[in-house]
Tab-separated table of C-alpha atoms in Angstrom:
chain	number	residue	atom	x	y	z
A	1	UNK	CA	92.042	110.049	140.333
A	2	UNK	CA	92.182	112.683	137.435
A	3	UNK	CA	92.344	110.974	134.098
A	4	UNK	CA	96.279	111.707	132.107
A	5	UNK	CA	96.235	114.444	130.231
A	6	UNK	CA	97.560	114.196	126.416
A	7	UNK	CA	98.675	117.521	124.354
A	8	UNK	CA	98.248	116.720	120.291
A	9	UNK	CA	99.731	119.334	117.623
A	10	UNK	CA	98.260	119.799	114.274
A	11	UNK	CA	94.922	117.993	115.987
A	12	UNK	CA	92.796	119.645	113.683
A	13	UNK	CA	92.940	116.687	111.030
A	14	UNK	CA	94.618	113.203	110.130
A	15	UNK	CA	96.981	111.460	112.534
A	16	UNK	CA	96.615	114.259	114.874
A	17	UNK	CA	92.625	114.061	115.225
A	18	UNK	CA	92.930	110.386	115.135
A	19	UNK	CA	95.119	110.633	117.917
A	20	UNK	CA	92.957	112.575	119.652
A	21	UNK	CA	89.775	110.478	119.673
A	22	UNK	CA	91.625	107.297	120.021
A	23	UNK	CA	93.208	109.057	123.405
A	24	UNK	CA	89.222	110.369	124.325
A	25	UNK	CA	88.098	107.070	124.214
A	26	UNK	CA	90.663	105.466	126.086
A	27	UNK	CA	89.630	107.611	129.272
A	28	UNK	CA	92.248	110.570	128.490
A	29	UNK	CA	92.050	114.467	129.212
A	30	UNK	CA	92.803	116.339	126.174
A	31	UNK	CA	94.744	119.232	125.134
A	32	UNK	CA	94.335	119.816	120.932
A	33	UNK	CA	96.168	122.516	119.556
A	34	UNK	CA	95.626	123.860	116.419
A	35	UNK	CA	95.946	126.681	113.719
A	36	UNK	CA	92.519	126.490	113.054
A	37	UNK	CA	91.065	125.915	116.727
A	38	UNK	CA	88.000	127.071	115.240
A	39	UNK	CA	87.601	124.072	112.900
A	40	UNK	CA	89.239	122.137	115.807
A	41	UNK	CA	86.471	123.166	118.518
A	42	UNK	CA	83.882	122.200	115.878
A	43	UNK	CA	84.998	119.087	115.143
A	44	UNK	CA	84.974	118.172	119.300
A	45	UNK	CA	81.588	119.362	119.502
A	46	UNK	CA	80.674	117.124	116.644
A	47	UNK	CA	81.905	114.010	117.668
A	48	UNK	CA	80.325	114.293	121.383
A	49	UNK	CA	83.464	114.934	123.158
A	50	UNK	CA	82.497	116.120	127.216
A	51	UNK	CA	82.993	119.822	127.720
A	52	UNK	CA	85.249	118.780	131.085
A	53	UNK	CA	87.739	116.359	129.439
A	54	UNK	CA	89.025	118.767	126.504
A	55	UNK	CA	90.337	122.356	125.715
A	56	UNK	CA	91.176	123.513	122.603
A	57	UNK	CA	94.525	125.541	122.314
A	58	UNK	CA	95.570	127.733	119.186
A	59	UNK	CA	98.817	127.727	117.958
A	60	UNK	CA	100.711	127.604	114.741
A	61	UNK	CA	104.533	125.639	115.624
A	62	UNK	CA	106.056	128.414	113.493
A	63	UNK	CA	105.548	130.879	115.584
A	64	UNK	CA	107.883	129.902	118.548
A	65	UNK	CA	106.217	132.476	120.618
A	66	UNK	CA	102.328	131.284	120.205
A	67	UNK	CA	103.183	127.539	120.144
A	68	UNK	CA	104.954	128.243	123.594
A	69	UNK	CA	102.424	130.478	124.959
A	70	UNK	CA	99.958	127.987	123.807
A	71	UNK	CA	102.066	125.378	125.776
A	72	UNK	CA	101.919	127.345	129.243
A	73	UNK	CA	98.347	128.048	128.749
A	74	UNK	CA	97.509	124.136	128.822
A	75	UNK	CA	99.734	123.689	131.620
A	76	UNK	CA	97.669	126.799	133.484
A	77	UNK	CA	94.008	125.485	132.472
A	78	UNK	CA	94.687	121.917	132.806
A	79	UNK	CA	97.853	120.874	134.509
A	80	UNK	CA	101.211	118.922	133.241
A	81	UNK	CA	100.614	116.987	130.438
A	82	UNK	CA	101.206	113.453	130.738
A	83	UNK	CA	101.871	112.975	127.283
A	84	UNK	CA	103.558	115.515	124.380
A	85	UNK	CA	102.820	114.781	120.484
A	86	UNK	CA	104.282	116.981	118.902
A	87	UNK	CA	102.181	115.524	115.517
A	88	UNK	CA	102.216	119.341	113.133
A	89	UNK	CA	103.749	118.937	109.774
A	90	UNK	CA	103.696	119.641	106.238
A	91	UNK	CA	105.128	118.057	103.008
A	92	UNK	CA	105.596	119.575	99.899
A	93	UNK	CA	107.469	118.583	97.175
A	94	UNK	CA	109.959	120.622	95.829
A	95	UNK	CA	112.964	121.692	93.050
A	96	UNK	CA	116.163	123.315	94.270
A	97	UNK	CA	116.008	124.616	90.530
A	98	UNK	CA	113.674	126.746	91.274
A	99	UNK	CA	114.337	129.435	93.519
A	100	UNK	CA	110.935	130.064	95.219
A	101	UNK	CA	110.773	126.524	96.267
A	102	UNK	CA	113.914	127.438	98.814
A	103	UNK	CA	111.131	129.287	101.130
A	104	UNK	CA	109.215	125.793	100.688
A	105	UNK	CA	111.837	124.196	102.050
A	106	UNK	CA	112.139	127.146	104.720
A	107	UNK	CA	108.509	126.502	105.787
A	108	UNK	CA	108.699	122.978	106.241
A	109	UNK	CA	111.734	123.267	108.520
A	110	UNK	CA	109.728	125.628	110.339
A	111	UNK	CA	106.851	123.498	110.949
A	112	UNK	CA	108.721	120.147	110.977
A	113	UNK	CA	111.534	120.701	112.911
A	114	UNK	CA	111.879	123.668	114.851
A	115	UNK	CA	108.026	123.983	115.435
A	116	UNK	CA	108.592	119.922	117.391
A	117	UNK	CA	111.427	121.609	119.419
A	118	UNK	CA	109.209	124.943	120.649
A	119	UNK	CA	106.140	122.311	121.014
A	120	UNK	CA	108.332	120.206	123.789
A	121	UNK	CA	109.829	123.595	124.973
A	122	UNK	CA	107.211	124.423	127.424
A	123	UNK	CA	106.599	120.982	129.745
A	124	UNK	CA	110.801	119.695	129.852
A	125	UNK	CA	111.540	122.082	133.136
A	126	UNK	CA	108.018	120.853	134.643
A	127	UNK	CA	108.257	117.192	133.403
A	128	UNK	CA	111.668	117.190	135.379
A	129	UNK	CA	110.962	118.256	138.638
A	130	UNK	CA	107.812	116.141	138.382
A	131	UNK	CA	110.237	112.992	137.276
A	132	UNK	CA	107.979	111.612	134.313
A	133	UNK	CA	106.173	112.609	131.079
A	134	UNK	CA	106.481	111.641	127.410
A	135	UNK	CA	107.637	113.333	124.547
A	136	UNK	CA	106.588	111.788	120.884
A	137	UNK	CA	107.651	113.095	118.438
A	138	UNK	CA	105.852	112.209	114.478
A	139	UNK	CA	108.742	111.139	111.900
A	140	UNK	CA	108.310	109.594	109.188
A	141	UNK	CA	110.086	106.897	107.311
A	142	UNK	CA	110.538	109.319	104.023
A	143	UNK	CA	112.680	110.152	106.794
A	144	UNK	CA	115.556	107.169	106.742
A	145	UNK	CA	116.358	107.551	102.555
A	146	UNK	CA	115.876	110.741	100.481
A	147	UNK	CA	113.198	110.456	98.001
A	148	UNK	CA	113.490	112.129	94.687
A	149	UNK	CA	111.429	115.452	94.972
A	150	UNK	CA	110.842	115.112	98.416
A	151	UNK	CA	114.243	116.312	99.313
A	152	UNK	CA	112.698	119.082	101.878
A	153	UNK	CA	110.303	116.257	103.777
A	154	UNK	CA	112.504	113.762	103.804
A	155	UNK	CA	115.595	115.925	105.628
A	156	UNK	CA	113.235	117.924	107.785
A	157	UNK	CA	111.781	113.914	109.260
A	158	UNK	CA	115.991	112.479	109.426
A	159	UNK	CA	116.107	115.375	111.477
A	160	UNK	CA	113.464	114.906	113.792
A	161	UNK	CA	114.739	111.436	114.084
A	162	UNK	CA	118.123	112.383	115.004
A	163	UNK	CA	116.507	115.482	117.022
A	164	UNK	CA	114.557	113.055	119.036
A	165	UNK	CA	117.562	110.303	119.592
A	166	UNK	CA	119.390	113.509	121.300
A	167	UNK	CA	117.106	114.504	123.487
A	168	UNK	CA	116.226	111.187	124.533
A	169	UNK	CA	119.694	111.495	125.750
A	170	UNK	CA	119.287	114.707	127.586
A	171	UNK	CA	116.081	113.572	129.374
A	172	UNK	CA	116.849	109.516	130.296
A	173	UNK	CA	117.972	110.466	133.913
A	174	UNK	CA	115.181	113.341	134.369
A	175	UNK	CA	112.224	109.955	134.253
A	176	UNK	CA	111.296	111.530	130.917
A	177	UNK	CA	110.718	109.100	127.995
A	178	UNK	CA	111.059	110.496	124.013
A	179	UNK	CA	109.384	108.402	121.766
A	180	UNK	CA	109.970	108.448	117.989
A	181	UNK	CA	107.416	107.375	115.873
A	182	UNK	CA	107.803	106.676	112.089
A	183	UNK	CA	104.475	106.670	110.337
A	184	UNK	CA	104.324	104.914	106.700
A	185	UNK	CA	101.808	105.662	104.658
A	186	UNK	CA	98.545	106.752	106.026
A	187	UNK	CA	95.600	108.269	104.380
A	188	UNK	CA	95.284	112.005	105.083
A	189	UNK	CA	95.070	114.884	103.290
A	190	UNK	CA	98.781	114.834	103.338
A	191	UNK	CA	98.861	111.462	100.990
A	192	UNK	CA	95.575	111.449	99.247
A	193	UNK	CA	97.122	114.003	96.143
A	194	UNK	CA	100.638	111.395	96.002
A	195	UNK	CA	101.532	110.432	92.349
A	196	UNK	CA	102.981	107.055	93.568
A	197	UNK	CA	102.155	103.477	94.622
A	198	UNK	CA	101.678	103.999	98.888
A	199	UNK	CA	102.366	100.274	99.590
A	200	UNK	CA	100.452	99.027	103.063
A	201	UNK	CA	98.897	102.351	103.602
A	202	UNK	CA	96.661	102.949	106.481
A	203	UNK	CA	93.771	104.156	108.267
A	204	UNK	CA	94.050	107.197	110.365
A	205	UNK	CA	92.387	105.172	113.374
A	206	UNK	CA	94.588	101.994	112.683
A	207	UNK	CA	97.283	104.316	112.872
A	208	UNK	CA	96.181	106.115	116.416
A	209	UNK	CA	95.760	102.458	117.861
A	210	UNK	CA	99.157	101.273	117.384
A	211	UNK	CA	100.699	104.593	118.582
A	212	UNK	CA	98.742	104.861	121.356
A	213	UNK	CA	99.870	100.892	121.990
A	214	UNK	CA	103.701	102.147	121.271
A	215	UNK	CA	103.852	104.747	123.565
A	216	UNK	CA	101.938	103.007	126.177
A	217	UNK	CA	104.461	99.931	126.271
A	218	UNK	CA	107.378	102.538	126.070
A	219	UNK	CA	108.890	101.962	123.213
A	220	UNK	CA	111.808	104.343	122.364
A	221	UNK	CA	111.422	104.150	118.433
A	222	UNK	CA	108.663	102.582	115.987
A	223	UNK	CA	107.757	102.135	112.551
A	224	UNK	CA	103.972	101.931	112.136
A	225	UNK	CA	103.031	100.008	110.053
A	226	UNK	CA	105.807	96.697	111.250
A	227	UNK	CA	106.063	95.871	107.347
A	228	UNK	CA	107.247	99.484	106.373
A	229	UNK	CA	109.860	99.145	109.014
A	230	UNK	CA	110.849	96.117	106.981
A	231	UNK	CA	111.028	97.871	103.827
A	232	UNK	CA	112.942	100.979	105.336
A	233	UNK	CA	115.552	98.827	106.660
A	234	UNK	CA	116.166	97.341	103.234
A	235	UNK	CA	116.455	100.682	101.342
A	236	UNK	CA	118.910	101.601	103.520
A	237	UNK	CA	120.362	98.307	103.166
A	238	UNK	CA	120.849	98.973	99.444
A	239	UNK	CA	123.889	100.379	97.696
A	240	UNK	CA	123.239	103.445	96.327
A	241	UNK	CA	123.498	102.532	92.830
A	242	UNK	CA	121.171	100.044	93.414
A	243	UNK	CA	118.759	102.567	95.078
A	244	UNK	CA	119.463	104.791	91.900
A	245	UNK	CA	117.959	102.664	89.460
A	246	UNK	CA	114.636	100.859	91.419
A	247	UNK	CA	113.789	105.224	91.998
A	248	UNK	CA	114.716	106.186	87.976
A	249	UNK	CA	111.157	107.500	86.712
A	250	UNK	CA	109.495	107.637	89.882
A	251	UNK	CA	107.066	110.058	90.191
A	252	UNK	CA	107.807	113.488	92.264
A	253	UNK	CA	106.373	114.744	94.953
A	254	UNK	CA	103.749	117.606	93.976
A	255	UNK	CA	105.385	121.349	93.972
A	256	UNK	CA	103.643	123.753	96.148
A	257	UNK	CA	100.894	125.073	93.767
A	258	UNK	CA	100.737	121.834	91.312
């Protein structure tokens, strides 16, 4: 039988190339889409990955029409995904102050949000009249309360949550499964610059293992790790005085350029 195919955004670093080579070594075909596919393709070759069982794709999810193209071209190379992630995303802090930081906010709705939607765009029709496939799509739980300075990220992820929920919806009768997954804190690039505490932050790898586990088992909805699930649930549990205060003085989120 010909190993499942799995199609990663943003696979060119963090949860995205941990994804990846958690996927490889679990006996998957991939499909790694990137920006830089040039960095990407480098990064296969270095970690040993078999010519036959990967294809790099570029893309950048702003661009509806190259992250769809690149979509069709991995269904034309190397067949119907089983699995979608749509993983790409940024996270900038930001000021509405400051009027330049409104085209932050642009660009991470771009990438975050409608870049997930054009990523799916491409396998739905296919996925249907086949009668299965995933669709996972990479939250966060800055995602379930706004965080001061972080008012662009933390929208664009309660809308891929909500996004997500929807199309769950649209797809339960078509066999097609959405997942949601809400990543804490792991350490990437992303996190590494953060001005803040990043209670029971995590590997990369730890991270890939317990999605791969998710979305294998079919859950609908996850926060990885279980104890920041915990903690989400009781920030949104709190009154929002009481949420005021324990985020007074709390350090913001870097500006783009700080």
């Amino acid at each position: 039988m010909t190993a499942p195919l799995v199609y990663i955004t943003g696979a060119s670093s963090g949860i995205g190339q941990a994804l990846a080579l958690h996927y490889y070594r679990m006996g998957w075909r991939l499909a790694l889409v990137a920006r830089r596919s040039t960095e990407l393709q480098a990064w296969a070759e270095a970690q040993g990955l078999s010519a036959d069982r990967y294809a790099v794709h570029t893309g950048d999810v702003c661009d509806i029409d190259a992250i769809t193209a690149a979509g069709r071209a991995c269904i034309a190379a190397q067949g119907l995904p089983d699995v979608v992630i749509a993983n790409a995303g940024i996270s900038i802090g930001m000021d509405t102050a400051i009027i330049e930081d409104l085209e932050v906010m642009r660009r991470i709705y771009a990438t975050n949000n409608i870049g997930l939607a054009a990523t799916f765009q491409p396998f739905i029709a296919a996925m249907r009249q086949r009668g299965s496939g995933a669709l996972v799509g990479i939250a966060s739980v800055a995602g379930i309360r706004g965080l001061p300075g972080h008012a662009a990220y933390c929208s664009s992820k309660a809308a891929v949550i909500s996004y997500c929920e929807s199309l769950r919806g649209e797809c339960r009768s078509d066999g097609i499964r959405v997942v949601t997954l809400l990543p804490g804190y792991i350490d990437t690039p992303l996190t590494r610059q953060n001005r803040y505490r990043m209670p029971f932050l995590m590997q990369p790898g730890d991270f890939a293992a317990r999605a791969f586990a998710a979305i294998e088992a079919g859950a609908s909805y996850r926060v990885i790790p279980w104890q920041m699930g915990v903690v989400a649930k009781l920030m949104r549990a709190l009154p929002n005085a009481w949420f005021d205060r324990l985020l007074a003085g709390r350090p913001r989120k870097h500006r783009q350029g700080e």
